[in-house]
Short mmCIF file of N, CA and C in Angstrom, two decimals:
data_model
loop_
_atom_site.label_atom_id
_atom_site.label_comp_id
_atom_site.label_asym_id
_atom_site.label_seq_id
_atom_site.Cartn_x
_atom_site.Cartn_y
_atom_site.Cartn_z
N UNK A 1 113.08 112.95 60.70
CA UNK A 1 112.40 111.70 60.99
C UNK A 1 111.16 112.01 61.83
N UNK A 2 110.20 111.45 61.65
CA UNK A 2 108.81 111.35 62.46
C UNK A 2 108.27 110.13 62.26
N UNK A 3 108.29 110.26 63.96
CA UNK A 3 108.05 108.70 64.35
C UNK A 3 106.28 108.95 65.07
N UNK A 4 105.59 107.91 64.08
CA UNK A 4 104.10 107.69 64.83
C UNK A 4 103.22 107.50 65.77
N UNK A 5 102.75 108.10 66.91
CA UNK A 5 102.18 107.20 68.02
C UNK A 5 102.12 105.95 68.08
N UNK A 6 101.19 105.45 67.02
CA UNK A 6 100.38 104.13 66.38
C UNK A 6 102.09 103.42 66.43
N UNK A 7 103.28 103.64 65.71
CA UNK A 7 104.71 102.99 65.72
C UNK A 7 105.63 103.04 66.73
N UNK A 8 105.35 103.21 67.73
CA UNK A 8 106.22 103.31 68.95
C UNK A 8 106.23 102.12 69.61
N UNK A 9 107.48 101.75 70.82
CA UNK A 9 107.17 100.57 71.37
C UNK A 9 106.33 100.95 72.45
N UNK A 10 105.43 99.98 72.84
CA UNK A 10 105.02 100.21 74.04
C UNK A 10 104.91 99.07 74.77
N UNK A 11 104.95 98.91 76.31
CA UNK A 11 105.47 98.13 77.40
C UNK A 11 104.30 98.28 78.48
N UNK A 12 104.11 97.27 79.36
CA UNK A 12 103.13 96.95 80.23
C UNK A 12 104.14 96.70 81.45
N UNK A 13 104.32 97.42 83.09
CA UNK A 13 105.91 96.59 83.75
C UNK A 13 105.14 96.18 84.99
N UNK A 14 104.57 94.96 85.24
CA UNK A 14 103.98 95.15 86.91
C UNK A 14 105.17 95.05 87.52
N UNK A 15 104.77 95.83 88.87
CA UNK A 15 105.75 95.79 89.96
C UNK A 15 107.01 96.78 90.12
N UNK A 16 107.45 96.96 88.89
CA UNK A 16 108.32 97.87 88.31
C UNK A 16 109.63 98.66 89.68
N UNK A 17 110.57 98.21 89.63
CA UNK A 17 111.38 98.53 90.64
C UNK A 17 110.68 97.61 91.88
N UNK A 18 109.93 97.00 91.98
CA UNK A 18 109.53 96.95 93.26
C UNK A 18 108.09 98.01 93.43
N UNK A 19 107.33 98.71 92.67
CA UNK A 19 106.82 99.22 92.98
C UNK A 19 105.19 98.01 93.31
N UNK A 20 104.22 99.42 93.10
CA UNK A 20 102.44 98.50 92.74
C UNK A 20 101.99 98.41 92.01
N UNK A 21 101.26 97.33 91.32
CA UNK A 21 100.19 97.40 90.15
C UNK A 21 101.08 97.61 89.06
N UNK A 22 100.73 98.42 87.56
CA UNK A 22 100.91 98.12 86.53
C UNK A 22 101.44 99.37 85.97
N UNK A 23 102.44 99.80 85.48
CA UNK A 23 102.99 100.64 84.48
C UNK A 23 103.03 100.48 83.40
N UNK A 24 102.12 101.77 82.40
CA UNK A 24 102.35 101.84 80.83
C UNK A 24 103.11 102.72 80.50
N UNK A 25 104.23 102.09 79.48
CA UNK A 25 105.33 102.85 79.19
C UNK A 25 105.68 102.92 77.48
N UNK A 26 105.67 104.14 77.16
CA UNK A 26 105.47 104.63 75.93
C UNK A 26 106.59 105.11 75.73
N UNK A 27 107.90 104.12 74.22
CA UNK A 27 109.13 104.57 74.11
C UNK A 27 109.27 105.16 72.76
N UNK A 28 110.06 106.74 72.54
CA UNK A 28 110.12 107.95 71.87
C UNK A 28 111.39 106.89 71.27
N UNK A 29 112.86 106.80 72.09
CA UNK A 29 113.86 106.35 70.96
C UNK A 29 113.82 104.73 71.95
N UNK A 30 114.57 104.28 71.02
CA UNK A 30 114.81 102.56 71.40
C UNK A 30 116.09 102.34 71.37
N UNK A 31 116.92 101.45 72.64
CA UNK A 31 117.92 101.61 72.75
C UNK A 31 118.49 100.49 72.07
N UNK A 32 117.89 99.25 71.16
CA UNK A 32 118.14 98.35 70.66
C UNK A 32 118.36 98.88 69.28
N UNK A 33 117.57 100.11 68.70
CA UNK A 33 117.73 100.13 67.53
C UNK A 33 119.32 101.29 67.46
N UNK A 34 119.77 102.14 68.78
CA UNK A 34 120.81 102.40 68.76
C UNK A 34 120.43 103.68 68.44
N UNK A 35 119.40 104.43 68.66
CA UNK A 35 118.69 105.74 68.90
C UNK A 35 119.80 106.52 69.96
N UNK A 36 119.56 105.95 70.90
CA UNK A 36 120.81 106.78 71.81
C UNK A 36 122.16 107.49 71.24
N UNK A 37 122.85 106.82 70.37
CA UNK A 37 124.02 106.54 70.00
C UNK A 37 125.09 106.32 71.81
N UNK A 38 124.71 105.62 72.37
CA UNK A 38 125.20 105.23 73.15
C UNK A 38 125.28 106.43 74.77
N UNK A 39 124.49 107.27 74.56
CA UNK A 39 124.57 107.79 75.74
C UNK A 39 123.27 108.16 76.30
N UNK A 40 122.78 107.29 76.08
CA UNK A 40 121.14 106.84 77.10
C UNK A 40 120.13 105.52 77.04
N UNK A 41 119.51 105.19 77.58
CA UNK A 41 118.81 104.11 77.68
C UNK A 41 117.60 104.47 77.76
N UNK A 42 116.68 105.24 78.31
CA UNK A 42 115.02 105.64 78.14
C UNK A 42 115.05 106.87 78.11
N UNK A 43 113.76 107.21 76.92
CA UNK A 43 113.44 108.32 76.54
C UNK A 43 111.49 107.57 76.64
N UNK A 44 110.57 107.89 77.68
CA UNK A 44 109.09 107.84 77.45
C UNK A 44 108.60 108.45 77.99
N UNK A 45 107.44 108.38 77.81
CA UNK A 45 106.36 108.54 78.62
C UNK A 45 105.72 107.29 79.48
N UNK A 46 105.76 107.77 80.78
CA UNK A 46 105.13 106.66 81.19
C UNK A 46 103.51 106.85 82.45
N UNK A 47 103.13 106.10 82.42
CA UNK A 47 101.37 106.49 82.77
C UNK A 47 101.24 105.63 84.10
N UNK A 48 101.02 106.10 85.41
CA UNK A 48 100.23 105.13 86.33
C UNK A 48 99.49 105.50 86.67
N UNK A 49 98.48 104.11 87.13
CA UNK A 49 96.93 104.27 87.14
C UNK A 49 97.28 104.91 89.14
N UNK A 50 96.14 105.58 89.35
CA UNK A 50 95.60 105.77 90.52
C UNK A 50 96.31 104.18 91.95
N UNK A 51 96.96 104.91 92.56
CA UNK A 51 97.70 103.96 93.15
C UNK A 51 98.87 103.36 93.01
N UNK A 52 99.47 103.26 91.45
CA UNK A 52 100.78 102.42 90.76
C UNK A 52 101.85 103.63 91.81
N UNK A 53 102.56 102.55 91.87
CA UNK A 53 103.81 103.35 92.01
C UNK A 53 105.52 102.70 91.32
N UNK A 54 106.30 103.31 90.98
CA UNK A 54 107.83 102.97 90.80
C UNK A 54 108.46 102.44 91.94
N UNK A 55 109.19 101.87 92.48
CA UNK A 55 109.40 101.38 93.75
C UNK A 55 111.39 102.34 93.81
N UNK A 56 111.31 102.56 94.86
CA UNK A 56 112.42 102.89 95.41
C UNK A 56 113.53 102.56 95.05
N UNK A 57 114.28 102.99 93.70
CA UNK A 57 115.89 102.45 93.21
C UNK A 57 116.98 103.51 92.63
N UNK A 58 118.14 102.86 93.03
CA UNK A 58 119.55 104.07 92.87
C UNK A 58 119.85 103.99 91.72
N UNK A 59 120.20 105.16 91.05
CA UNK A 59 120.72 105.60 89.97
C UNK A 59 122.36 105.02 89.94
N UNK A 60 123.12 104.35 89.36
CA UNK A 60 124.30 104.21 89.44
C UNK A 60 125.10 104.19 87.62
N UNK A 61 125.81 105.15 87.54
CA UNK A 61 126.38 105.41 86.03
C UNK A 61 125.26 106.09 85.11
N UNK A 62 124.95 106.61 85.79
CA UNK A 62 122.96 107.27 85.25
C UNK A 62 122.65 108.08 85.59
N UNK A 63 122.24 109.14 85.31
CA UNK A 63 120.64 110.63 85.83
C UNK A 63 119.34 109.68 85.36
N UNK A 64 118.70 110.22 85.81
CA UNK A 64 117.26 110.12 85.38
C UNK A 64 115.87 111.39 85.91
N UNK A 65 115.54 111.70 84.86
CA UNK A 65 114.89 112.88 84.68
C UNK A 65 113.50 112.62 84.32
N UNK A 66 112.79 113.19 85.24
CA UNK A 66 111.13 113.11 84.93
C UNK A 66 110.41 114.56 84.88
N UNK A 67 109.31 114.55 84.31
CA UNK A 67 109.03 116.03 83.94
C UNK A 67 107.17 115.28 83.94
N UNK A 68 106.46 116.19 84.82
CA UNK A 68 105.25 115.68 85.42
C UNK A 68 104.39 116.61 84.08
N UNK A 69 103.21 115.57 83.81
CA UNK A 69 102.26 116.34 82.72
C UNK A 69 101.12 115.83 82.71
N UNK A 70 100.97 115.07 83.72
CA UNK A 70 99.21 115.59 84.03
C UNK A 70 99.52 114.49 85.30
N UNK A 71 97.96 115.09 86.24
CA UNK A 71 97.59 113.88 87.08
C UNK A 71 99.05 114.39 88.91
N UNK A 72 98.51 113.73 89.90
CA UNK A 72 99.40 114.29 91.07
C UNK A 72 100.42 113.39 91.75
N UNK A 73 101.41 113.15 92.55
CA UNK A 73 101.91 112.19 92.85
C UNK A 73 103.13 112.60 93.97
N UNK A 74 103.67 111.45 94.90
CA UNK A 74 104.27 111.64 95.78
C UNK A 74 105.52 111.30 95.18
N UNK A 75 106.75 111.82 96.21
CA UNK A 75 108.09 111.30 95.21
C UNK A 75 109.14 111.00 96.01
N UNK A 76 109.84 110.08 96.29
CA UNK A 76 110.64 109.89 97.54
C UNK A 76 111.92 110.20 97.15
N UNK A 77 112.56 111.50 96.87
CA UNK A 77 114.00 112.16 96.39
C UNK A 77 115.09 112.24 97.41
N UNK A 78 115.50 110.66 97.68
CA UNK A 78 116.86 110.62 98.51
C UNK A 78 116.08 110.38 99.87
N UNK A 79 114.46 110.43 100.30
CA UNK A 79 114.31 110.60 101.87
C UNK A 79 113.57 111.21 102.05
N UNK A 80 112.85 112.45 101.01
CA UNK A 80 112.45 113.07 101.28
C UNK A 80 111.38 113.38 100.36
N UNK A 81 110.36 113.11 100.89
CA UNK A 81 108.88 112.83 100.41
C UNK A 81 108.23 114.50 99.94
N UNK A 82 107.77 114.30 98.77
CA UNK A 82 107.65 115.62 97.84
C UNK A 82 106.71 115.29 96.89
N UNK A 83 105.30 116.25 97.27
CA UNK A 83 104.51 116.05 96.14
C UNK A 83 104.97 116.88 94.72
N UNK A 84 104.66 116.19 93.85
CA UNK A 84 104.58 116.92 92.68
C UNK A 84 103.22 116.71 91.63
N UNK A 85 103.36 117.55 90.53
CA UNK A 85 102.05 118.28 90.03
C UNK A 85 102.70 118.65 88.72
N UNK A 86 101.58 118.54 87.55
CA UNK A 86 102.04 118.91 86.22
C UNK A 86 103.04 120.38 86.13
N UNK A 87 103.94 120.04 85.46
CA UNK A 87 105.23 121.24 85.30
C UNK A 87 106.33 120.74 86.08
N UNK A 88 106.14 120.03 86.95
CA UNK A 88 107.54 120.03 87.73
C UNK A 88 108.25 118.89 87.64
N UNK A 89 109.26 119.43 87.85
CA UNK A 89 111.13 118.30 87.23
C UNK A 89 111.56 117.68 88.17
N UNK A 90 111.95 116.27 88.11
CA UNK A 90 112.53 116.19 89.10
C UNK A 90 113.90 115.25 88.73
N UNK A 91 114.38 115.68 89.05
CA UNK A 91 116.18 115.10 88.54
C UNK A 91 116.66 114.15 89.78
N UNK A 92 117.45 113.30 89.49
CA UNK A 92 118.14 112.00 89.98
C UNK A 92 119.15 111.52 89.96
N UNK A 93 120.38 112.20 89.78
CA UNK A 93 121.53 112.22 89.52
C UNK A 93 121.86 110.77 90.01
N UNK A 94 123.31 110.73 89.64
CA UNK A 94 123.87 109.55 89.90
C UNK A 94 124.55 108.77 91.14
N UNK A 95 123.99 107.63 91.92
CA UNK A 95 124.36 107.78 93.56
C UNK A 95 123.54 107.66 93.91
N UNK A 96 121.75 108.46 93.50
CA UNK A 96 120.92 108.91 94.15
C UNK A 96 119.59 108.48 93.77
N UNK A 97 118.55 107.72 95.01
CA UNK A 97 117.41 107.21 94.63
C UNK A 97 116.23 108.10 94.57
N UNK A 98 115.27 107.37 93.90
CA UNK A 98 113.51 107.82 94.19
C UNK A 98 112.70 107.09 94.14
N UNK A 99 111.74 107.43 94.08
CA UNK A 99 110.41 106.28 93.65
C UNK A 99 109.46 107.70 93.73
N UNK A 100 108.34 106.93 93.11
CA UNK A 100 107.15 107.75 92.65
C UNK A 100 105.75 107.08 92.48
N UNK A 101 105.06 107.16 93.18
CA UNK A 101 103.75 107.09 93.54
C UNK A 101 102.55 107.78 93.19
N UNK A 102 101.40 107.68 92.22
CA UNK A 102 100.42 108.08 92.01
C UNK A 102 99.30 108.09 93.35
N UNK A 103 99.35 109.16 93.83
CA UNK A 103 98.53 109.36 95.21
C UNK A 103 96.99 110.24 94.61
N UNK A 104 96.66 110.87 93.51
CA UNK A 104 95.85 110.91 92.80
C UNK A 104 94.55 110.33 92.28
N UNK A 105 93.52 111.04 91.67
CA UNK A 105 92.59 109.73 91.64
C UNK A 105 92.24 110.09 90.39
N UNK A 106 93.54 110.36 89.50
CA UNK A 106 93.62 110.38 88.08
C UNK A 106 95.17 109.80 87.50
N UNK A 107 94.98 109.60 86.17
CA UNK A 107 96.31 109.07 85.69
C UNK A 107 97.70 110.17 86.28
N UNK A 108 98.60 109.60 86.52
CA UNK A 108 99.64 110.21 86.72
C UNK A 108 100.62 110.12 85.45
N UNK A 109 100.79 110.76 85.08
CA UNK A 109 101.60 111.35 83.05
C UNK A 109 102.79 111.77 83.28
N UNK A 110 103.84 111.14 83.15
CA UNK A 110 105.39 111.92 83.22
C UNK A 110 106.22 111.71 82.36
N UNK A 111 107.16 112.51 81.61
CA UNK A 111 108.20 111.94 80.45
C UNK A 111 109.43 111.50 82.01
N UNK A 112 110.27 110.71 81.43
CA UNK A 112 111.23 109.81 81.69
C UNK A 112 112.27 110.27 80.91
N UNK A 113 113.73 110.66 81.06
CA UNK A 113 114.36 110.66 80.56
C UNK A 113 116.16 109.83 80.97
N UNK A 114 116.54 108.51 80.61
CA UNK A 114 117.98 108.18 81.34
C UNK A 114 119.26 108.58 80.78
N UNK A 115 119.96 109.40 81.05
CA UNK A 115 120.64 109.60 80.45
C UNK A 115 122.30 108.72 81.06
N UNK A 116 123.38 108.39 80.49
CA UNK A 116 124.40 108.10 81.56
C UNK A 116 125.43 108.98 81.45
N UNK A 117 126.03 108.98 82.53
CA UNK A 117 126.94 109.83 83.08
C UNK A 117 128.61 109.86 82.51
#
């Protein structure tokens, strides 16, 4: 199967967790059409502008996995404030919060991955 840029869903989230400003979010499988087969909920890419941030929320029955690919950003992993930079992972196990902030003065680019536990 190959699925199109141009055919993907895509999503606009202000505020998003509680965060700032506006998130574009670009979805690979869809959990309505049952892509998962039941053991995940997001698979994207998602884009914030200069300033956006995700706001601070716990993972519960969930990981969630981000993988940075362009652009710089701060990351609050449990408390503890951590820049990151294209290449780097940052995992979220279950129990356990983050948020993520474009501190940059370029797009911040990360895949998203939820998987549940």
């Amino acid at each position: 199967m190959i699925k199109h840029l141009e055919d993907l869903r895509k999503d606009t989230v202000s505020e998003f967790r509680g965060g700032k400003g506006v998130i574009q979010m670009t979805h690979f499988l869809d959990v309505e059409k049952d892509e998962f087969k039941g053991k995940g909920r997001l698979f994207a890419k998602n884009v914030l502008k200069p300033g956006t941030s995700i706001g601070l929320h716990e993972h519960v029955g969930d990981s969630e996995t981000y993988v940075i690919l362009s652009g710089e950003g701060l990351v609050n992993d449990n408390g503890d404030q951590k820049v990151v930079k294209p290449g780097d992972v940052i995992i979220t196990r279950n129990g356990e919060k983050h948020s993520i902030t474009n501190t940059g003065t370029f797009d911040l680019e990360f895949l998203a991955l939820i998987l549940f536990d």
